[in-house]
CSV table of C-alpha atoms and ligand atoms in Angstrom, one decimal:
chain,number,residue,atom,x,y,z
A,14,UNK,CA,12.4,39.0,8.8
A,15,UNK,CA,12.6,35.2,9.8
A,16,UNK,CA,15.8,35.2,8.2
A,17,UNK,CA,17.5,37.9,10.1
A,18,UNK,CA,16.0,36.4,13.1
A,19,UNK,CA,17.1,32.5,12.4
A,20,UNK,CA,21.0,34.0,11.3
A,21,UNK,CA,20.9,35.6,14.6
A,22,UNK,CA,19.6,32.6,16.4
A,23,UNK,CA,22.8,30.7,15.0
A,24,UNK,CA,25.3,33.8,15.5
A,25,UNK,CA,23.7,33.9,19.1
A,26,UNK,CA,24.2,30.1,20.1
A,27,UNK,CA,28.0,30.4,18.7
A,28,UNK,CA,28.1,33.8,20.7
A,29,UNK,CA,26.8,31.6,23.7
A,30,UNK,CA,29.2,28.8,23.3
A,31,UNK,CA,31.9,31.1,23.8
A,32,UNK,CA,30.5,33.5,26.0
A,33,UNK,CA,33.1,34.3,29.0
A,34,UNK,CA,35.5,31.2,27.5
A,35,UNK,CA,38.8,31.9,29.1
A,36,UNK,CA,41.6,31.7,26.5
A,37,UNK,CA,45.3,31.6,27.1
A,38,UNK,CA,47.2,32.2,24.1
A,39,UNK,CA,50.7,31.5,24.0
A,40,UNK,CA,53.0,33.5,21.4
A,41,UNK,CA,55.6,32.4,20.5
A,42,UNK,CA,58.7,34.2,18.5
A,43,UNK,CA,58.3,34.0,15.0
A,44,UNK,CA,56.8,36.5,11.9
A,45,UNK,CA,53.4,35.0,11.6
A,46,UNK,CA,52.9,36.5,15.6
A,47,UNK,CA,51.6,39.2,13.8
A,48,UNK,CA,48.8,37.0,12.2
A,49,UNK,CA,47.1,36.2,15.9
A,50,UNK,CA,46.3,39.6,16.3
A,51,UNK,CA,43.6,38.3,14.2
A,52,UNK,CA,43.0,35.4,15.8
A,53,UNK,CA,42.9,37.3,19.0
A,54,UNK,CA,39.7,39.7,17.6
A,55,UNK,CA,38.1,36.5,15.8
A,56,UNK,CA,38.0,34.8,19.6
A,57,UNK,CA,36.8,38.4,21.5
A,58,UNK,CA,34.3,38.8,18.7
A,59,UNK,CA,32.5,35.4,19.7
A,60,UNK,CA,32.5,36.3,22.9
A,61,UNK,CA,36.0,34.3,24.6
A,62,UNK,CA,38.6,36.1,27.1
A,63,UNK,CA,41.5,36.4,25.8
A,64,UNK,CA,45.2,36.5,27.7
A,65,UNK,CA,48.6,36.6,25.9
A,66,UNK,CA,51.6,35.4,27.4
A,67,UNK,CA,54.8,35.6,24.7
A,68,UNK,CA,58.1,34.8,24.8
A,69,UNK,CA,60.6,37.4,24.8
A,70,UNK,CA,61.4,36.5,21.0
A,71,UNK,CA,57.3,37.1,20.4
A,72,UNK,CA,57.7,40.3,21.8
A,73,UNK,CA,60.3,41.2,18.8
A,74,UNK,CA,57.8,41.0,16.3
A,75,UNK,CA,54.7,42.6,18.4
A,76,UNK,CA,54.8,44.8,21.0
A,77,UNK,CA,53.5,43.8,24.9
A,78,UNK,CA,51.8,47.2,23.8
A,79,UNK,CA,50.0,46.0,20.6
A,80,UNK,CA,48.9,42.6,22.4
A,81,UNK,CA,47.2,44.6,25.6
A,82,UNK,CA,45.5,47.0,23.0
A,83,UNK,CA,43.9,44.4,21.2
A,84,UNK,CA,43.2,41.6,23.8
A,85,UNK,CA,42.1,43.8,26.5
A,86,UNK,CA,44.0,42.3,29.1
A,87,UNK,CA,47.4,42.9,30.2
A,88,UNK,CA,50.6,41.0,28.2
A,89,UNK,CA,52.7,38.1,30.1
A,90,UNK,CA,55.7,38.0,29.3
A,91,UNK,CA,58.0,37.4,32.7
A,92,UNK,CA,58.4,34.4,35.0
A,93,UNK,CA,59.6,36.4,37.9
A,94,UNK,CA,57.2,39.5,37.7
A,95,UNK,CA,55.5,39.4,41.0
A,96,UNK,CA,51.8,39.6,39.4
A,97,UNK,CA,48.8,39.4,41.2
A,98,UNK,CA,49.9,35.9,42.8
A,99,UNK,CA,53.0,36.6,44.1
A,100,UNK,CA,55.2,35.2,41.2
A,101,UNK,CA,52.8,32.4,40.5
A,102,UNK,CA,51.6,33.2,37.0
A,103,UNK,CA,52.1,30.7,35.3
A,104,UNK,CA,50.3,28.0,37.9
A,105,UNK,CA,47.2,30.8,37.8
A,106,UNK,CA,47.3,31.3,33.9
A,107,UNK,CA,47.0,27.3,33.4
A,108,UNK,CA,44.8,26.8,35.6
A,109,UNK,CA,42.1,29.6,35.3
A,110,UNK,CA,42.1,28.9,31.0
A,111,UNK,CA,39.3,26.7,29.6
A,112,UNK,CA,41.6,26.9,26.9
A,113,UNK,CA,45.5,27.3,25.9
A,114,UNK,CA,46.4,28.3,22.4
A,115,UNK,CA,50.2,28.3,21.4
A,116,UNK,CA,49.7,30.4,18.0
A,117,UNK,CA,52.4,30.4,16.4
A,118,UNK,CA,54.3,27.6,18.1
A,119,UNK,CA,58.3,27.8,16.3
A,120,UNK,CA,60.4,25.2,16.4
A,121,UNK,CA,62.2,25.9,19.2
A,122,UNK,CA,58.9,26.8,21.2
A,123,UNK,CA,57.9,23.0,20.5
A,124,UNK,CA,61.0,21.4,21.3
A,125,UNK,CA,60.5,22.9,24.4
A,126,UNK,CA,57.2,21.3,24.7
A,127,UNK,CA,58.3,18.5,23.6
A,128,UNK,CA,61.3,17.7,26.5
A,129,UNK,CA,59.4,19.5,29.2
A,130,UNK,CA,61.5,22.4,29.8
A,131,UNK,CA,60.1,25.5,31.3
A,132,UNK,CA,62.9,28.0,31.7
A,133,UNK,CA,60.2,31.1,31.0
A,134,UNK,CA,56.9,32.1,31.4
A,135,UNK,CA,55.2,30.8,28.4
A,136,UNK,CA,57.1,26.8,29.3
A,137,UNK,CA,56.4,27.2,32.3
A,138,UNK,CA,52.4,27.6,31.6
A,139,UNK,CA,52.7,25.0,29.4
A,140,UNK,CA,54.5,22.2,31.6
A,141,UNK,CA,51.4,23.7,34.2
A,142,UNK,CA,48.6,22.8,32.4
A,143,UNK,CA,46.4,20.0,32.8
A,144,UNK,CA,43.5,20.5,30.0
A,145,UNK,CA,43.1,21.3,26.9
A,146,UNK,CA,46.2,22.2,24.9
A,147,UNK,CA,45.7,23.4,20.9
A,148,UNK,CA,49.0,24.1,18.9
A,149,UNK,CA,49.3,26.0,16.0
A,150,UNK,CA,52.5,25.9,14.3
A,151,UNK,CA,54.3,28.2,11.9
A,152,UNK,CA,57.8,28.1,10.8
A,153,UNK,CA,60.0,27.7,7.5
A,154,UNK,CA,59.2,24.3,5.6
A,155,UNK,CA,62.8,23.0,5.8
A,156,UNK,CA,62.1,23.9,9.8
A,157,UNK,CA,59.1,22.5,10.0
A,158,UNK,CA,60.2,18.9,7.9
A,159,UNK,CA,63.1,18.6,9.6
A,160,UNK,CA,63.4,15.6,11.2
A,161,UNK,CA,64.1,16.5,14.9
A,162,UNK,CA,60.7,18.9,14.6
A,163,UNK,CA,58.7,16.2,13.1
A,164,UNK,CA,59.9,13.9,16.4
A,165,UNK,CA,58.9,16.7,18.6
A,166,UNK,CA,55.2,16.9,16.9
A,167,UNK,CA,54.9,13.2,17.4
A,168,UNK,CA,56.0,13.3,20.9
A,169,UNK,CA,53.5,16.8,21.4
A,170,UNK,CA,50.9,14.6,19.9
A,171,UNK,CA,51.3,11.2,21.5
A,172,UNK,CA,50.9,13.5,24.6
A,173,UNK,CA,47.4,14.7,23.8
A,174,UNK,CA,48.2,17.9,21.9
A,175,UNK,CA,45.6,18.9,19.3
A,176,UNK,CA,47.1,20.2,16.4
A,177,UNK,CA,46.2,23.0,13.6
A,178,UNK,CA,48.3,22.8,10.6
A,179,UNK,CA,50.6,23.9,9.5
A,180,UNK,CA,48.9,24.7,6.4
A,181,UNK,CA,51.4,24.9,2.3
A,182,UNK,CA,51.7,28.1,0.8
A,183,UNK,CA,54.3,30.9,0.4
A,184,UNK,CA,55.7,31.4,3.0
A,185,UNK,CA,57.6,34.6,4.9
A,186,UNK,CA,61.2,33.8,3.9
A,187,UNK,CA,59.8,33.4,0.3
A,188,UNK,CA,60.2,29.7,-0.3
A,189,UNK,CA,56.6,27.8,-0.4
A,190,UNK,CA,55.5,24.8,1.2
A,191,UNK,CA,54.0,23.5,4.7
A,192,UNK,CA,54.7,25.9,7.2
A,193,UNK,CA,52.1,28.7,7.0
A,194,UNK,CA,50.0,29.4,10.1
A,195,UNK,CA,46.4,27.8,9.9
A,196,UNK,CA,43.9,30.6,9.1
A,197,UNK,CA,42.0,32.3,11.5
A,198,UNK,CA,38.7,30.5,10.9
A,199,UNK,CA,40.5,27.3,10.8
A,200,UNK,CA,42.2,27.5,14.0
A,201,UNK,CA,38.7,29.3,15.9
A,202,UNK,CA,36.9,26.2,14.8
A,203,UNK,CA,39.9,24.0,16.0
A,204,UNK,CA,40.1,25.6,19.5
A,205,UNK,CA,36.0,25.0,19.4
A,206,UNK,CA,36.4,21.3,19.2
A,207,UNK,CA,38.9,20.6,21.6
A,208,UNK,CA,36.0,22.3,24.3
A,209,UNK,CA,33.4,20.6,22.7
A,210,UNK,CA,31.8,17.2,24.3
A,211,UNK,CA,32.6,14.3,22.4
A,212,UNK,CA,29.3,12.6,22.5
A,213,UNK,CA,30.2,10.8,19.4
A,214,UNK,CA,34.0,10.0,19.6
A,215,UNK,CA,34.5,6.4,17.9
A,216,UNK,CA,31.9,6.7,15.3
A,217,UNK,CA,32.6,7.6,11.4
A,218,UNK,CA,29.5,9.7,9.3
A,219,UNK,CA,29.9,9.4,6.1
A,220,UNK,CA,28.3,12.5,4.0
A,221,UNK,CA,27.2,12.8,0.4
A,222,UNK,CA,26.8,17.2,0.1
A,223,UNK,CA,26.6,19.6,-3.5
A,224,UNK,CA,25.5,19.2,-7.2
A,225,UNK,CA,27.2,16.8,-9.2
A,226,UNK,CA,27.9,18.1,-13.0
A,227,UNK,CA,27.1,15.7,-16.0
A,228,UNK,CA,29.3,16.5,-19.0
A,229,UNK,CA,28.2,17.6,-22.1
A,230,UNK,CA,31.7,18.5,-23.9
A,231,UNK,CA,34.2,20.1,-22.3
A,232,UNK,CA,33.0,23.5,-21.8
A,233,UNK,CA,29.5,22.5,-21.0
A,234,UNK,CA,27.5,20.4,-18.4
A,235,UNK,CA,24.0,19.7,-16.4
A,236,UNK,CA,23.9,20.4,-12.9
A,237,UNK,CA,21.5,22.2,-10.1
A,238,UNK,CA,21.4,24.7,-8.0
A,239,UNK,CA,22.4,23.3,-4.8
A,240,UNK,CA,25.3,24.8,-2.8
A,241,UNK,CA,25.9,22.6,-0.2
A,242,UNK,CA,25.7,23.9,2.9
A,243,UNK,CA,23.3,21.7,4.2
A,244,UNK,CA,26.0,18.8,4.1
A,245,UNK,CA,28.6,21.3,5.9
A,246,UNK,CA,26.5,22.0,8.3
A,247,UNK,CA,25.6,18.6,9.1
A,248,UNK,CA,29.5,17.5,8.7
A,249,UNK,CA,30.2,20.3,10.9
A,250,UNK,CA,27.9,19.2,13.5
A,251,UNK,CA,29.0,15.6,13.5
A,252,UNK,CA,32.9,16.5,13.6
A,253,UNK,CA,32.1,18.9,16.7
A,254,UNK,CA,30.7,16.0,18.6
A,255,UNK,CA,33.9,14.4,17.9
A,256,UNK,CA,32.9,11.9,14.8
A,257,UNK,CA,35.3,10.5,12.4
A,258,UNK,CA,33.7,12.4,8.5
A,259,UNK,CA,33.8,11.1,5.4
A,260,UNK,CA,32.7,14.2,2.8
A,261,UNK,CA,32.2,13.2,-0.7
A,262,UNK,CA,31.1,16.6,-2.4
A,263,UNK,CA,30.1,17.9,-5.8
A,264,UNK,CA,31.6,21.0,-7.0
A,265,UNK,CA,30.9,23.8,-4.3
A,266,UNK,CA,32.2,26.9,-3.4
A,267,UNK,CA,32.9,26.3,0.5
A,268,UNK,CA,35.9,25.5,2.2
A,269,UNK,CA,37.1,21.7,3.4
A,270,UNK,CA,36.5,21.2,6.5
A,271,UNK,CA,39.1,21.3,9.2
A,272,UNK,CA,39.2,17.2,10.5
A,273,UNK,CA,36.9,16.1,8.1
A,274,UNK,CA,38.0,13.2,4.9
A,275,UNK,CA,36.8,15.6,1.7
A,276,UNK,CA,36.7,13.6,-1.2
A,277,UNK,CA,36.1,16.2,-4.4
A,278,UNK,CA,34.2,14.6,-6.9
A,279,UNK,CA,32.6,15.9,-10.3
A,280,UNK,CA,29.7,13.9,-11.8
A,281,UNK,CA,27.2,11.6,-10.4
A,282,UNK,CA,28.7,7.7,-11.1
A,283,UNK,CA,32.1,9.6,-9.7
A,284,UNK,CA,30.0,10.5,-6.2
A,285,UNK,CA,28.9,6.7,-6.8
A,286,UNK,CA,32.1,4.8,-6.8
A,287,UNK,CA,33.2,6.7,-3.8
A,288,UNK,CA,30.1,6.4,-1.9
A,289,UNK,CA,30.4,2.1,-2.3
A,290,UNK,CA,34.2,2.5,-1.8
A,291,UNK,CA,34.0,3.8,1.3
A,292,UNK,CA,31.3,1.7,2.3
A,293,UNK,CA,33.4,-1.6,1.1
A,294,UNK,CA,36.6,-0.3,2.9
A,295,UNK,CA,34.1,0.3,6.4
A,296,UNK,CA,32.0,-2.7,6.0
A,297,UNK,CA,34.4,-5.5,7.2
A,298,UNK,CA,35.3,-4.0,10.2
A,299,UNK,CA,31.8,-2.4,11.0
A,300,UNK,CA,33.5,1.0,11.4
A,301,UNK,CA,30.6,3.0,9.2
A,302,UNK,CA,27.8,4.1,11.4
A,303,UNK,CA,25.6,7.1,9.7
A,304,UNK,CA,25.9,7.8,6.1
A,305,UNK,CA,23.6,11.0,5.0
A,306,UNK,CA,23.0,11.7,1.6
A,307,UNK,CA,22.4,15.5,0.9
A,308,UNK,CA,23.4,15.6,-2.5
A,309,UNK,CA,21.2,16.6,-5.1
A,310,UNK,CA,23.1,14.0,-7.9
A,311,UNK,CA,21.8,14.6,-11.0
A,312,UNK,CA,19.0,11.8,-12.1
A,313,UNK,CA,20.8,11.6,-15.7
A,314,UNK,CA,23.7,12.2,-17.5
A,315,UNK,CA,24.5,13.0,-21.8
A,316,UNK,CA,24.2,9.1,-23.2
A,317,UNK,CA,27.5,10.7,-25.2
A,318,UNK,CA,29.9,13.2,-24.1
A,319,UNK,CA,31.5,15.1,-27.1
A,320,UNK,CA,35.5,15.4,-26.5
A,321,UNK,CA,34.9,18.7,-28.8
A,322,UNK,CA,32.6,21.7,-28.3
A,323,UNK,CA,29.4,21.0,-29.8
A,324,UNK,CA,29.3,23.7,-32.5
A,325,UNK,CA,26.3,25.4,-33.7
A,326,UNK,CA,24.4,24.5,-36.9
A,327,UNK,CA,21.5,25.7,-38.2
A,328,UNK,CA,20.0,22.3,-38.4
A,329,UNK,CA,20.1,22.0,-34.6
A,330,UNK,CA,16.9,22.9,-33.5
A,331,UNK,CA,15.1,22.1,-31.6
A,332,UNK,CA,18.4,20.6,-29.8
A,333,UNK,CA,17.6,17.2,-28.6
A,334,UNK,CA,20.2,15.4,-26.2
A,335,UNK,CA,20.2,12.0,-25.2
A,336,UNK,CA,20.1,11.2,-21.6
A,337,UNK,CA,20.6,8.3,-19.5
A,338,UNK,CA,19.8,7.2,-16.0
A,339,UNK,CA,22.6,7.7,-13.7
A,340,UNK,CA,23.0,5.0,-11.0
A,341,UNK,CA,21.1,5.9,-7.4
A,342,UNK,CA,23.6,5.6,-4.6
A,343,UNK,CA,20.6,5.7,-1.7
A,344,UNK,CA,19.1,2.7,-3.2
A,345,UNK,CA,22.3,0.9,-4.0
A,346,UNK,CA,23.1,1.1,-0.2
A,347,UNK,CA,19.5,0.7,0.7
A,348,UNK,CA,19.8,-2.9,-1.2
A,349,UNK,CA,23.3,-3.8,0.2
A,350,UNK,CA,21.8,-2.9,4.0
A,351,UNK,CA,18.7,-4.9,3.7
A,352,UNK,CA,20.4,-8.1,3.0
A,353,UNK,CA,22.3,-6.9,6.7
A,354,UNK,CA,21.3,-7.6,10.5
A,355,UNK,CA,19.7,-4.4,11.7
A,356,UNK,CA,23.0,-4.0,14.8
A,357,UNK,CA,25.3,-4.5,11.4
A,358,UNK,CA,24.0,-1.7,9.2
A,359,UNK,CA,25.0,1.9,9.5
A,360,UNK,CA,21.9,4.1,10.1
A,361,UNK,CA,20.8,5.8,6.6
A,362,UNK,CA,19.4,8.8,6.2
A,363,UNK,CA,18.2,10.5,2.5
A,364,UNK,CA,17.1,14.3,1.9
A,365,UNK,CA,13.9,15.0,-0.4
A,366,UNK,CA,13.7,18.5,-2.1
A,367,UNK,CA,10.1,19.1,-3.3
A,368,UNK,CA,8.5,21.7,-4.6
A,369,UNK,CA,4.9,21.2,-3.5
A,370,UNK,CA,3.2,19.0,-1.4
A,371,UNK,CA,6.5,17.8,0.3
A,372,UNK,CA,5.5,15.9,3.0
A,373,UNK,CA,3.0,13.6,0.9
A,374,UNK,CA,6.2,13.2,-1.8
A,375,UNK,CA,8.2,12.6,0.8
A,376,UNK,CA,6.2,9.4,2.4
A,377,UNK,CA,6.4,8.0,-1.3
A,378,UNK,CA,9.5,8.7,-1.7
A,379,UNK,CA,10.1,7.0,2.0
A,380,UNK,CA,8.4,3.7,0.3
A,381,UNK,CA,10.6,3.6,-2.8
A,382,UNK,CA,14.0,4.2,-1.5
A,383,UNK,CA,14.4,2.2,1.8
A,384,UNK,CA,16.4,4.6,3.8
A,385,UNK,CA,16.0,4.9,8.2
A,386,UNK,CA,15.3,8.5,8.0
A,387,UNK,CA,14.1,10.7,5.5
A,388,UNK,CA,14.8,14.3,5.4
A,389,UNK,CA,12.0,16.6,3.6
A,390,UNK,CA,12.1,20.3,2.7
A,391,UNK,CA,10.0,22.3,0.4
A,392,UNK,CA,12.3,23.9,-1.6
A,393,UNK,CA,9.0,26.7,-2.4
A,394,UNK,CA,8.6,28.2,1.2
A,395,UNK,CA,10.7,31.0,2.1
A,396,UNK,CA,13.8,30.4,3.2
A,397,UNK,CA,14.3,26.6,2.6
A,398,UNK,CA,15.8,26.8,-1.0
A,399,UNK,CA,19.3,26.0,-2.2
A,400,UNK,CA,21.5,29.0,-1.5
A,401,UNK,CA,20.0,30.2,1.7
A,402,UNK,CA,21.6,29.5,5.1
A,403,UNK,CA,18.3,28.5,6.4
A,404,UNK,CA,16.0,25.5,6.0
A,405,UNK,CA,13.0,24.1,7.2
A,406,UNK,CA,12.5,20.2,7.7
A,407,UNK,CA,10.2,17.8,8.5
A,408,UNK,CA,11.8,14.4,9.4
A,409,UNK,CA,10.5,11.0,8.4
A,410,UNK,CA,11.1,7.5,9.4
A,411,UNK,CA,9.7,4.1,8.3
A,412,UNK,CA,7.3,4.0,11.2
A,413,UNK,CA,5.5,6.8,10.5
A,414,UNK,CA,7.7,9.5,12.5
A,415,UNK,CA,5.9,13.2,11.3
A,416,UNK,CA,8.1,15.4,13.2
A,417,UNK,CA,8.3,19.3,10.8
A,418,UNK,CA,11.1,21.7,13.1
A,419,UNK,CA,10.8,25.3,12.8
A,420,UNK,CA,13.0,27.6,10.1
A,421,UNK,CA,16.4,27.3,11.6
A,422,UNK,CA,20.0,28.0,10.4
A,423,UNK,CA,21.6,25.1,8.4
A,424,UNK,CA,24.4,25.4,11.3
A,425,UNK,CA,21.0,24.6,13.8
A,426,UNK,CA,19.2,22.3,11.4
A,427,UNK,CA,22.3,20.2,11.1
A,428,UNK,CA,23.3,19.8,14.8
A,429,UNK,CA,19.6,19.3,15.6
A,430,UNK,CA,20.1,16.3,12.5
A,431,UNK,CA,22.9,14.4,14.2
A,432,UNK,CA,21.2,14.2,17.2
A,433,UNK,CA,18.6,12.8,16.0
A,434,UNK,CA,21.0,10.1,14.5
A,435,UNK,CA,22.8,10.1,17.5
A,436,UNK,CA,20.0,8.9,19.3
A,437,UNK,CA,19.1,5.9,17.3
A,438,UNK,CA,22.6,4.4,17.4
B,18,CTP,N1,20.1,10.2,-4.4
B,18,CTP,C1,21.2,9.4,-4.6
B,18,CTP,N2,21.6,9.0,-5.9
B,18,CTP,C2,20.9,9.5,-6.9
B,18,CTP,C3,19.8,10.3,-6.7
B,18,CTP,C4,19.4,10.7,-5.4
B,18,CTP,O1,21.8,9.0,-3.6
B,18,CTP,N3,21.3,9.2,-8.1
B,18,CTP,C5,19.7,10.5,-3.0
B,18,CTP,C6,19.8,12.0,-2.7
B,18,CTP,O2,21.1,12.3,-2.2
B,18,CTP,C7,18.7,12.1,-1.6
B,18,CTP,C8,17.7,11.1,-2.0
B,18,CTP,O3,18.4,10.2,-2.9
B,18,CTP,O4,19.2,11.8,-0.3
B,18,CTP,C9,16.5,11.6,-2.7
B,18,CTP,O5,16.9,12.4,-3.9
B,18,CTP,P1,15.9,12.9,-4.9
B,18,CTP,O6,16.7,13.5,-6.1
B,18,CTP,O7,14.9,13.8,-4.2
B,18,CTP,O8,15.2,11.6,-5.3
B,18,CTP,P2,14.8,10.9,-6.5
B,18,CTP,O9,14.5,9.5,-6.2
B,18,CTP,O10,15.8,11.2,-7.6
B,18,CTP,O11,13.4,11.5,-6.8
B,18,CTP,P3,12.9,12.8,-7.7
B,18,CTP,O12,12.1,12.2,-8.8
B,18,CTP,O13,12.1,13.7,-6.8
B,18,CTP,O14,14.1,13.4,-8.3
């Protein structure tokens, strides 16, 4: 029951963050206009407004028809229609958005942009508006690397233009390569950021998230159960706020983050050597300022890795393998920052997952690995295990902070987390 409750405490603040956001969503004329149908439902189902304005060659691949069914509202498609202000749609549309989408912006529809012309409705809204501007392109990869589009999207972006994708796949005219539409997901958390305060533009996280996997031969390895949602989440929450993320992750089955650095990594001295390179590439210019480590790395590792299968014999049992200490990348960095100035250091914060008597483990743990903040869950109550999309913490710090939250979402649990970092830059 405290699950449902907590998913729809998360589901209700995203419901709540878009609740009566008005959207203008430009269409412009090309074979993935279909796709933002989609888009269109994924933005009404979180609770945003939604108006489409197409170009006439949008309205070659969907209907005016098709767009008013599914948005709700009526389809703007003319420059000279005498709408509701007197032939001055595309002022009201720019102003009145929180919001303008161009999904998919061609080519052409960017060149547009791009030299400020506004010879139909859709430019004209364009050239109009004054916020927030997310572009979306999709187009043929020979299109989309030409050289003349590829000045354009420099131009679009050196104007303030946020863009999403294009993402490499197959593409409509059967070549493959960059030109697909971003997905759906992708382009709703996109449009989410650009309306999102920046509380933390300037300042880089860098993330540890996932199991690691310690070889044994090649079909075979030690790992944990962790999922690594927890690190998402917390990415998540730091990129909304408009930080620079660094994501070194374990094998997991969740999708890279749109913004975010993911660095893919397999076993625990791999997580290691990019952890300290990161930190060596930062540290001269100062430009690390959080680093949370949610992994669970695995303590040890095979002492030998077998480039075979290990076969079966009956002389093998009881099996015994070998196992050595892998290297511990929260007290590697908790050594590097204590020979630092406390203004030089980036804040560090390390996860415990106990099974029992957490917050007594996790005031030991506090005193062996010297870390600002310590993260403690009990992975033995309900709902703060590994796979679940809930978790319950209790945060620590080095002067004897006690401070347990209630079960939350992950998605809560993280932004609540950042915050808390936030507030002791
Ligand atoms: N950690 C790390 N490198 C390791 C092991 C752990 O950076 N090789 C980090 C984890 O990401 C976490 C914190 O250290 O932030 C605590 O991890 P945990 O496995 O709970 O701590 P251990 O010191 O290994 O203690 P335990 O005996 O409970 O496993």
């Amino acid at each position: 029951m405290d699950n449902i409750d907590t998913k729809l405490s998360s589901l209700g603040c995203t419901l709540q963050f878009w609740h009566k956001k008005k959207i203008s969503l430009v269409v412009g004329g090309g074979i993935a206009a279909y796709r933002v149908l989609d888009l269109i439902r994924g933005l009404k189902a979180q609770g945003a407004e939604v108006t489409v304005i197409g170009t006439e060659a949008a309205t070659r691949f969907v209907t005016p028809l098709t767009f008013h069914a599914i948005s709700g509202h009526p389809f703007y498609g003319d420059l000279f229609h005498p709408g509701e202000e007197g032939g001055m749609d595309h002022i009201r549309l720019a102003r009145e958005a929180d919001l303008v989408i161009v999904a998919p912006a061609t080519a052409d529809l960017m060149a547009k942009m791009a030299h400020g012309l506004a010879n139909d409705l859709a430019t004209a809204m364009i050239l109009a508006r004054r916020g927030p501007l997310l572009v979306a392109p999709a187009m043929n990869v020979a299109m989309w690397e030409h050289p003349a589009t590829q000045r354009n999207v420099e131009r679009l972006k050196g104007d303030g233009l946020v863009f999403c994708g294009p993402e490499a796949g197959a593409l409509a005219c059967g070549e493959e390569g960059m030109g697909r539409l971003a997905g759906v997901d992708t382009i709703l958390e996109a449009a989410r950021r650009c309306l999102e305060d920046k509380t933390l533009a300037g300042k880089h996280f860098l993330l540890t998230a996932g199991p690691t996997r310690e070889e044994l031969d090649p079909v075979r390895y030690l790992s944990n159960h962790s999922s690594g949602k927890m690190g998402w989440a917390i990415a998540q929450a730091a990129l909304r706020a408009g930080a620079q993320v660094t994501l070194v992750h374990g094998p997991v089955h969740l999708p890279p983050l749109w913004g975010a650095k993911m660095v893919p990594v397999t076993s625990a001295c791999d997580m290691f050597a990019a952890v300290m390179d990161c930190w060596e590439t930062c540290q001269p210019s100062r430009s690390l300022d959080a680093i949370i480590l949610t992994a669970a790395v695995a303590d040890f590792r095979p002492v030998v890795r077998s480039s075979e299968k290990i076969k079966k014999t009956s002389s093998m049992t009881p099996m015994n393998i070998e196992l050595e200490a892998n290297p511990d990348i929260l007290l590697e960095l908790g050594r590097r920052h204590g020979a630092m100035e406390n203004h030089q250091r980036p804040i560090l914060v390390g996860f415990a997952a106990e099974t029992g008597r957490a917050v007594e483990r996790g005031r030991e743990k506090l005193a062996r690995k010297p870390c600002d903040l310590l993260v403690v869950n009990d992975l033995m109550e309900e709902g703060a295990g590994f796979m679940v999309d809930t978790n319950r913490v209790t945060l620590l710090d080095r002067d004897g902070l006690e401070e347990t939250w209630p079960l939350m979402s992950k998605d809560a649990v993280g932004a609540r987390l950042v915050e808390a970092v936030a507030a002791r830059f």
